[in-house]
PDB file of C-alpha atoms in Angstrom:
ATOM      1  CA  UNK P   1     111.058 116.681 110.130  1.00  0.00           C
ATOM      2  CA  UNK P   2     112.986 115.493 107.729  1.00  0.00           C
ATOM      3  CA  UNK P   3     112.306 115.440 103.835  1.00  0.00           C
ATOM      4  CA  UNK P   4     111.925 112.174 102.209  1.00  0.00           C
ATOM      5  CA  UNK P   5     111.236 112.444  98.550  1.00  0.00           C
ATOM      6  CA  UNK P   6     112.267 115.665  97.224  1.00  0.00           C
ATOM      7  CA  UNK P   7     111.344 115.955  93.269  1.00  0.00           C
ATOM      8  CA  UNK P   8     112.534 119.063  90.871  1.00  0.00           C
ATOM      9  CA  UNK P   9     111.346 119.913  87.789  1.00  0.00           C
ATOM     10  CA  UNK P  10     110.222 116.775  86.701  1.00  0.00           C
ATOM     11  CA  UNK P  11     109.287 115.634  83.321  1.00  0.00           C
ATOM     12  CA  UNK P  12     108.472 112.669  81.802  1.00  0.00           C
ATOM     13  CA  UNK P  13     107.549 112.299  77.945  1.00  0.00           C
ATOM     14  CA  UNK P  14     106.955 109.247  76.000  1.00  0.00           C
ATOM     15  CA  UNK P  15     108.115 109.189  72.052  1.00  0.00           C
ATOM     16  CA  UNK P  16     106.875 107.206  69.314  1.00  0.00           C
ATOM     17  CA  UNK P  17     107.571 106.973  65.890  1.00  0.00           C
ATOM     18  CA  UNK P  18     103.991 109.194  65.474  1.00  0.00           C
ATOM     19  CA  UNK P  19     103.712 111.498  68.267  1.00  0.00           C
ATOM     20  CA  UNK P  20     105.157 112.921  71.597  1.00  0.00           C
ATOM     21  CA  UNK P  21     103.517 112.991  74.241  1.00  0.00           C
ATOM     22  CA  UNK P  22     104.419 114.753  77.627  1.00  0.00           C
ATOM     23  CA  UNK P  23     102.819 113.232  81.036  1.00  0.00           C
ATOM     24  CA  UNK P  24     104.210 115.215  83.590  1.00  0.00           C
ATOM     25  CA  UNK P  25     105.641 118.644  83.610  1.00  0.00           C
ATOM     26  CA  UNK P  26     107.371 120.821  86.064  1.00  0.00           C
ATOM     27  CA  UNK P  27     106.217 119.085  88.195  1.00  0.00           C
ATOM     28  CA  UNK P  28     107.814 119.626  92.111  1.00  0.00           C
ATOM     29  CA  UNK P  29     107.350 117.907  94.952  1.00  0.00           C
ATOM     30  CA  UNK P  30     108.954 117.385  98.681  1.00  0.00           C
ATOM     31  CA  UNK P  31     107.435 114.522 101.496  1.00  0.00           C
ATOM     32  CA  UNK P  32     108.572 114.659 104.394  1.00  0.00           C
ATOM     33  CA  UNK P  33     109.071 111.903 106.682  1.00  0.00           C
ATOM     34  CA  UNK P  34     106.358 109.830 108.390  1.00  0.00           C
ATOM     35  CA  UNK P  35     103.595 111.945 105.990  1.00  0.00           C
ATOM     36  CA  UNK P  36     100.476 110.165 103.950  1.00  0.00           C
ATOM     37  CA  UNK P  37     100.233 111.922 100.846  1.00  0.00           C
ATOM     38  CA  UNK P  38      97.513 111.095  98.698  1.00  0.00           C
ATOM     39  CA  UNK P  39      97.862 112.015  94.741  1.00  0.00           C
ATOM     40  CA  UNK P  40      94.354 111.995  92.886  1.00  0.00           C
ATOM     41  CA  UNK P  41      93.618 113.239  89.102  1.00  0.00           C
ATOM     42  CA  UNK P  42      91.686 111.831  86.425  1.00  0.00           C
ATOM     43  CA  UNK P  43      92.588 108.897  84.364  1.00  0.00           C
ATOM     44  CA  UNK P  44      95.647 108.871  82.402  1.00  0.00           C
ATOM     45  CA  UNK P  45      96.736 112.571  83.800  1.00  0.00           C
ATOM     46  CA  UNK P  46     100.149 110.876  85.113  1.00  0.00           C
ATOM     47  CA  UNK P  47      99.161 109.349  88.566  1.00  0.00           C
ATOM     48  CA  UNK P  48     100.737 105.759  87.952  1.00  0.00           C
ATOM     49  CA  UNK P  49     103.548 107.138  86.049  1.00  0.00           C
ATOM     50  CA  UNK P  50     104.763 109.414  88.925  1.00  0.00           C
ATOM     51  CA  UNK P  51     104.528 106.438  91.552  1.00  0.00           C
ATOM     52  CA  UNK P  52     106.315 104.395  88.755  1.00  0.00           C
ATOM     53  CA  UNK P  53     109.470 106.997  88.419  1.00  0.00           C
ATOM     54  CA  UNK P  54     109.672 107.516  92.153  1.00  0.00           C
ATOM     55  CA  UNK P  55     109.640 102.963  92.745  1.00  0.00           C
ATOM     56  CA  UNK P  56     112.460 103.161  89.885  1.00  0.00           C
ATOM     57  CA  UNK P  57     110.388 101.692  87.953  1.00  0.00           C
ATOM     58  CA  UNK P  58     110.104 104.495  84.872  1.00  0.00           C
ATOM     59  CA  UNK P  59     112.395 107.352  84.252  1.00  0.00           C
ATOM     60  CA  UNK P  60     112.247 110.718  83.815  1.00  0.00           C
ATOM     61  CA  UNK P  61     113.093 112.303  80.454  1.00  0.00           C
ATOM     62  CA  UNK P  62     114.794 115.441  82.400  1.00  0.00           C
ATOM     63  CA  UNK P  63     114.511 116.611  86.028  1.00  0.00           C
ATOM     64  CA  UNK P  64     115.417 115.262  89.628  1.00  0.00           C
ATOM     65  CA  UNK P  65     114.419 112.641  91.982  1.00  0.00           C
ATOM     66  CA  UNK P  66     115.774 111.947  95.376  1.00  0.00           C
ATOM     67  CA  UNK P  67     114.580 109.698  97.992  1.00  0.00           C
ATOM     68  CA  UNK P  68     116.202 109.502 101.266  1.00  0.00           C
ATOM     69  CA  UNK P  69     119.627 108.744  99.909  1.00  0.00           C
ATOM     70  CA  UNK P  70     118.915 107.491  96.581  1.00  0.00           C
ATOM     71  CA  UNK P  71     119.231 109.920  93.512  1.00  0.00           C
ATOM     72  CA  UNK P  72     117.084 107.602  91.529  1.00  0.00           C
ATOM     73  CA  UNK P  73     117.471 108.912  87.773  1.00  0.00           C
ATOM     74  CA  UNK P  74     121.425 108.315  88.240  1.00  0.00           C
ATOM     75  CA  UNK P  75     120.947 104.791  89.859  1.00  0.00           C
ATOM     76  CA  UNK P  76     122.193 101.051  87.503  1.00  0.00           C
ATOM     77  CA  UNK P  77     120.058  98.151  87.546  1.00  0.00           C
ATOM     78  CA  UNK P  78     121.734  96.549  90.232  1.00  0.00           C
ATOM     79  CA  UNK P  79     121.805 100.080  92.299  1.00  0.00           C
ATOM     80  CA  UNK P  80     117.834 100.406  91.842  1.00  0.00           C
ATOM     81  CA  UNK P  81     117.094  96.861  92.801  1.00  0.00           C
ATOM     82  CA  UNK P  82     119.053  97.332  96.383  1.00  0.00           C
ATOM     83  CA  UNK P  83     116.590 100.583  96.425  1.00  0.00           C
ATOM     84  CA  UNK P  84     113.726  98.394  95.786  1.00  0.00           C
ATOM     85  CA  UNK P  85     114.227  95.965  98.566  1.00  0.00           C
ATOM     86  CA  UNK P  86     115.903  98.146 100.845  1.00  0.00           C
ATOM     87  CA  UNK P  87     114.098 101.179 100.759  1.00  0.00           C
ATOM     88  CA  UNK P  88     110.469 100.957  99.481  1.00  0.00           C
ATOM     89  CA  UNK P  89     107.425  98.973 100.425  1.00  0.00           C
ATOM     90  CA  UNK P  90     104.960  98.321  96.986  1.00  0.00           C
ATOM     91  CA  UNK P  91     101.708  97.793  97.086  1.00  0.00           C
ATOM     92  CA  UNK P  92      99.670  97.761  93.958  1.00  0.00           C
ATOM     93  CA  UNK P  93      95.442  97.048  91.994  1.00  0.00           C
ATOM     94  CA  UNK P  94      96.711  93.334  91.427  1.00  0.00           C
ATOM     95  CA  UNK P  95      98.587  92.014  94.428  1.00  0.00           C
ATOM     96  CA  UNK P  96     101.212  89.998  92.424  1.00  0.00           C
ATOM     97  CA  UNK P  97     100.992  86.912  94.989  1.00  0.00           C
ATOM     98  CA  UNK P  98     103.423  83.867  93.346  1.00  0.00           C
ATOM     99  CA  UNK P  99     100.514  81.416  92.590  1.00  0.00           C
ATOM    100  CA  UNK P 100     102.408  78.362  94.004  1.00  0.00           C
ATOM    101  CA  UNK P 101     103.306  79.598  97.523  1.00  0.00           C
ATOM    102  CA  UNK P 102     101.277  80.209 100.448  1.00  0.00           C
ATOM    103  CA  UNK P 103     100.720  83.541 102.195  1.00  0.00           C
ATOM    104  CA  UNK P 104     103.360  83.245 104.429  1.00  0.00           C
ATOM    105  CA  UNK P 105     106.149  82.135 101.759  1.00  0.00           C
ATOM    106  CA  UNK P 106     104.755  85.219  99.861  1.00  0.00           C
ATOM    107  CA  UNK P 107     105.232  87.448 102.608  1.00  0.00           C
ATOM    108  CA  UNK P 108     109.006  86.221 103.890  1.00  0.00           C
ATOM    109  CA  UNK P 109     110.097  85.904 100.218  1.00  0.00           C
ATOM    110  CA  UNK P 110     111.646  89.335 100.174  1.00  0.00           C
ATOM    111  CA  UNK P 111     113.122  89.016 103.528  1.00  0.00           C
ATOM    112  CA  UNK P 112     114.881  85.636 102.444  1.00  0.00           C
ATOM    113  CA  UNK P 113     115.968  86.823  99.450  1.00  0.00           C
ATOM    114  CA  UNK P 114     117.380  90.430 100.937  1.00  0.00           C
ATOM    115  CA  UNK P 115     119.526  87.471 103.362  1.00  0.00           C
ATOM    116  CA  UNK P 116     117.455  87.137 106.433  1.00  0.00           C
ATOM    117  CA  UNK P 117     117.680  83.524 107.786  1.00  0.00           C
ATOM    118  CA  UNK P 118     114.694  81.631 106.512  1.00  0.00           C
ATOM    119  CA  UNK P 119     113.611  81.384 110.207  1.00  0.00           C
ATOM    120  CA  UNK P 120     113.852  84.863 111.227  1.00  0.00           C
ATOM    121  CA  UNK P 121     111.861  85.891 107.787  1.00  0.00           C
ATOM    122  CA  UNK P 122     108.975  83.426 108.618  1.00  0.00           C
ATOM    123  CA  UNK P 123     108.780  84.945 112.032  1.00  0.00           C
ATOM    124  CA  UNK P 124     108.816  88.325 110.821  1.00  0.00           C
ATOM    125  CA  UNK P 125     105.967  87.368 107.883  1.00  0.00           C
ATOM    126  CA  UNK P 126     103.895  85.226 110.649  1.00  0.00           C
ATOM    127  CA  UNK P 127     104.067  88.608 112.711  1.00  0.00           C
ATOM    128  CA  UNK P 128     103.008  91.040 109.761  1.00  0.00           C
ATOM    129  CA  UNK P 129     100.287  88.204 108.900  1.00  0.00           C
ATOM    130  CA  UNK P 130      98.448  88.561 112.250  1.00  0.00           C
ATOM    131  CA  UNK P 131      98.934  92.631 112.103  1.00  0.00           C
ATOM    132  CA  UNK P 132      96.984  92.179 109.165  1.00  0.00           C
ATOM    133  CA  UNK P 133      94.105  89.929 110.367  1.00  0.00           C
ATOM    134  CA  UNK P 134      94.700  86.705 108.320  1.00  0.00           C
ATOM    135  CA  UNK P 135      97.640  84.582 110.042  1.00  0.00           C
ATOM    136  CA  UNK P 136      94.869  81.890 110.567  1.00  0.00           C
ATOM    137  CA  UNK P 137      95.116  82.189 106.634  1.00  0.00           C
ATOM    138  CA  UNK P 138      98.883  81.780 106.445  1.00  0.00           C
ATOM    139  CA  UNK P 139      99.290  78.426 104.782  1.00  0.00           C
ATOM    140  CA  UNK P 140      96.647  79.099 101.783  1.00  0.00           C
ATOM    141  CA  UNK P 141      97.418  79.787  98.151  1.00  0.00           C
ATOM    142  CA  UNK P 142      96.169  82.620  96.879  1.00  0.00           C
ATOM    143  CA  UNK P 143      93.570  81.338  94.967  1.00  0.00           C
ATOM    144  CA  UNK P 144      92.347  79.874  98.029  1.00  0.00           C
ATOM    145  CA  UNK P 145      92.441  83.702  99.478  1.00  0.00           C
ATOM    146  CA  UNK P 146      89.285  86.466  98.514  1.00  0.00           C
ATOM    147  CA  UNK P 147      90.214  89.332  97.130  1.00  0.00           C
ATOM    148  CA  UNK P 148      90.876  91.582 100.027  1.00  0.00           C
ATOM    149  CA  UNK P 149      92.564  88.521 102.125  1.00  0.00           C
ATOM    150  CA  UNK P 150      94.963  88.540  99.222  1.00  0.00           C
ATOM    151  CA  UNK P 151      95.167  92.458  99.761  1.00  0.00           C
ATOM    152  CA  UNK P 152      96.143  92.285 103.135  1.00  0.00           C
ATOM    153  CA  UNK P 153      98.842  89.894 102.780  1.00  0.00           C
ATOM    154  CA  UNK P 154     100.172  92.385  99.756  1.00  0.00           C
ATOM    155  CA  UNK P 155     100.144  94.899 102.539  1.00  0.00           C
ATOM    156  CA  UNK P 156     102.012  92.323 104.805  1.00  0.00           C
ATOM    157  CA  UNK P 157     104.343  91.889 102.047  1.00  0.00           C
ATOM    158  CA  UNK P 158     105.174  95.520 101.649  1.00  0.00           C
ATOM    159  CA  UNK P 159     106.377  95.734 104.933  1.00  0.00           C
ATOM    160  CA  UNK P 160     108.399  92.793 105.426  1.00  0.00           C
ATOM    161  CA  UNK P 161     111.881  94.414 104.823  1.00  0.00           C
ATOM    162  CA  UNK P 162     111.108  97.562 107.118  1.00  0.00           C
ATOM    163  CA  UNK P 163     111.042  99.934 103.961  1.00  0.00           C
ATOM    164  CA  UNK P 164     111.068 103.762 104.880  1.00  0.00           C
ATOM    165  CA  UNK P 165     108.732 104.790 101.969  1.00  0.00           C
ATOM    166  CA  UNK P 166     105.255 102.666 101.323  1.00  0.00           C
ATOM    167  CA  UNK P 167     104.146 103.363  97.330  1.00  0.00           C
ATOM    168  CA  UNK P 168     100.510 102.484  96.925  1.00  0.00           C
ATOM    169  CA  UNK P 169      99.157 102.050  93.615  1.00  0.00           C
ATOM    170  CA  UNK P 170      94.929 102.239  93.467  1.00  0.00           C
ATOM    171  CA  UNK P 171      95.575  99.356  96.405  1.00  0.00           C
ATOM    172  CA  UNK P 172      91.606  99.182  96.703  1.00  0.00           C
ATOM    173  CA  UNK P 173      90.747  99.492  92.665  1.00  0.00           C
ATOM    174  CA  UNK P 174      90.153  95.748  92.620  1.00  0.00           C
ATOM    175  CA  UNK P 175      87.784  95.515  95.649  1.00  0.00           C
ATOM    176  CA  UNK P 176      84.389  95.550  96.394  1.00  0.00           C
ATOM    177  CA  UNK P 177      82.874  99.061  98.050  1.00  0.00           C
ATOM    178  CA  UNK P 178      83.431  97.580 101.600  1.00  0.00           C
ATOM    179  CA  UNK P 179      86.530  95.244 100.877  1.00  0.00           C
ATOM    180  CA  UNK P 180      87.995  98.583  99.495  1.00  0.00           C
ATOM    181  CA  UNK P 181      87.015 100.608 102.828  1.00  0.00           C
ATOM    182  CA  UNK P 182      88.456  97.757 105.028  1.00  0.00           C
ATOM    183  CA  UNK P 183      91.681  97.653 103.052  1.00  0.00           C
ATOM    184  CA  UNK P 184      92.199 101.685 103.393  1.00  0.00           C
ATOM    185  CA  UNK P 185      91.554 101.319 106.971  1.00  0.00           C
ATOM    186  CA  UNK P 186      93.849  98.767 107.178  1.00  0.00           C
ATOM    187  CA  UNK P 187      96.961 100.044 104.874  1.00  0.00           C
ATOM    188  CA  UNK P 188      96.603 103.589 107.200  1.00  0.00           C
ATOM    189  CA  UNK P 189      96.577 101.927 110.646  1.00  0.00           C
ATOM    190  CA  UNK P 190      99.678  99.531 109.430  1.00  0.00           C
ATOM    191  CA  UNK P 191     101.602 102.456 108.196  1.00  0.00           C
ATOM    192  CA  UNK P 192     100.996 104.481 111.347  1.00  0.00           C
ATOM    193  CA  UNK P 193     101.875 101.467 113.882  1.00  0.00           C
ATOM    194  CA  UNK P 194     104.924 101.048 111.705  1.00  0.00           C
ATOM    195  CA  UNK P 195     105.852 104.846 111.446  1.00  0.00           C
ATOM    196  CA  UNK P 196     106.128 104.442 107.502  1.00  0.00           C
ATOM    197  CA  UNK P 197     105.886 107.507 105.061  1.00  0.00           C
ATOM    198  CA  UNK P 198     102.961 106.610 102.307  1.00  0.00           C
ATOM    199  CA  UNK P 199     102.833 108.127  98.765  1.00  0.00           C
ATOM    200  CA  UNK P 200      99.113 106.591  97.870  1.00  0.00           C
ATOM    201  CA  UNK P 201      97.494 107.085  94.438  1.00  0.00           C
ATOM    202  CA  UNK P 202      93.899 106.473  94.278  1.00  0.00           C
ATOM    203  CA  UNK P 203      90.992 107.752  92.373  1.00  0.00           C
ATOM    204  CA  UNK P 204      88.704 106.907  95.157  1.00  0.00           C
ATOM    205  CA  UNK P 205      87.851 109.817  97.023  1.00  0.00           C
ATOM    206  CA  UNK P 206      86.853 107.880 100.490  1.00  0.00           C
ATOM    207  CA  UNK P 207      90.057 106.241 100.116  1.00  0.00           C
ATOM    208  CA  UNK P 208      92.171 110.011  99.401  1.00  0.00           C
ATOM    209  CA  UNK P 209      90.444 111.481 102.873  1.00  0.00           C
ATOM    210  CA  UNK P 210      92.255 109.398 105.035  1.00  0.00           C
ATOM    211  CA  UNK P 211      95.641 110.852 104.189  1.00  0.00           C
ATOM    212  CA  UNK P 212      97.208 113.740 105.455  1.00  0.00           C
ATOM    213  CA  UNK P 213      97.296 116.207 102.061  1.00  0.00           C
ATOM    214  CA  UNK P 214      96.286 115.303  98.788  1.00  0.00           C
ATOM    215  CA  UNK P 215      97.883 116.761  95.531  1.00  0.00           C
ATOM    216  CA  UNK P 216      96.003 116.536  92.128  1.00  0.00           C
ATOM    217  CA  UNK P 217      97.513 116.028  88.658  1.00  0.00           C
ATOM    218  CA  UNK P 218      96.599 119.154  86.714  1.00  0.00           C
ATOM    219  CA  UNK P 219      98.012 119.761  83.204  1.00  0.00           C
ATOM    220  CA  UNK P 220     101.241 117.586  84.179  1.00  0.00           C
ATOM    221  CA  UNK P 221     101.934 119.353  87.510  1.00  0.00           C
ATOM    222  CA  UNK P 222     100.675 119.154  90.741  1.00  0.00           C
ATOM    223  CA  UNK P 223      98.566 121.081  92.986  1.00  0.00           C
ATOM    224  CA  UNK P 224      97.671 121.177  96.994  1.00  0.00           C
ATOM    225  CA  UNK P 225      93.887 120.290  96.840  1.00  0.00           C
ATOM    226  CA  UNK P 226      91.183 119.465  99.466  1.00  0.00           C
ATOM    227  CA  UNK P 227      89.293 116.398  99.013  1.00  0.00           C
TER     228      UNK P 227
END
């Protein structure tokens, strides 16, 4: 099986005019394809930040990234917003619905935008919508959604523009003790019908058993751990 993330001797250190401080540190790491990794660690030891610099979203101060065929650190703006849409799936705590447009405009949106005829993308969303248990839900606004309806259709969302690489981001941290069970359950079974690889960050331990290895942050590296 192929590898799909492959990271080398990453660091990442944030500077202010008072201090330096360093997050992560040699820290290496290779996914392969179709894998769930699940990274734990306590809060603030660098969990976010690492599903941040492998989404493009933060960079490393020195080291290497490389996901399928994307050498992120080296990538422009308009290079890492093609990798965005083209290549990940993001799920995160808050599910970042737009407010004014119902669940299936929130879901197609990145579809639409990526080119797919409006048609085809609403097709595709209604699709995803029912995978996820709340198509009967499809022309609500979020605020007319609970909190783990408006999980699932972030879920829905993720997978819209058939991403290789799922990043999940505490995706039950904002639920309920059963919402948050039903939500895990759900992003795993979605994942496997789709044949996705999942990078999931979580500090709930329920949540880290149901992936296939789990990795804790441990004085800015990583180790193999057993949950």
């Amino acid at each position: 099986m192929n590898n799909i993330v492959e990271i080398k001797n990453l660091e990442k250190t944030y500077v202010s005019d008072s201090e330096k401080l360093t997050i992560l540190k040699d820290l290496n790491l290779t996914v392969k394809e179709g894998s769930k990794l699940v990274i734990v660690g306590e809060s603030g030891s660098g969990k976010s930040t690492l599903l941040n610099i492998i989404g493009g979203i933060d960079k490393v101060t020195s080291g290497s990234v490389i996901a399928g065929k994307w050498d992120i650190s080296s990538l422009n703006e308009a290079e890492l917003a093609e990798y965005r849409s083209s290549f990940l799936g993001l799920i995160f705590q808050f599910h970042y619905l737009l407010k004014d447009f119902s669940a299936l405009e929130n879901v197609f949106m990145p579809a639409y935008i990526a080119g797919v005829p409006k048609k085809q993308a609403e097709e595709m969303a209604a699709q995803l919508l029912n995978d996820v248990g709340v198509y009967d839900r499809k022309d609500h606004l979020p605020s007319q959604l609970s909190g783990g309806e408006r999980q699932r259709v972030a879920v829905a969302r993720s997978l819209i523009n058939n991403p290789e690489l799922i990043l999940a981001d505490e995706p039950t941290g904002n639920l309920d003790p059963a919402n948050a069970g039903l939500i895990g359950d759900l992003l795993f079974s979605m994942v496997e019908k789709y044949n996705k690889t999942l990078i999931l960050v979580t500090h709930d331990l329920s949540l880290a058993k149901k992936g296939g290895s789990c990795f804790r942050i441990v004085n800015g590296g990583l180790q193999e751990t057993v949950i």
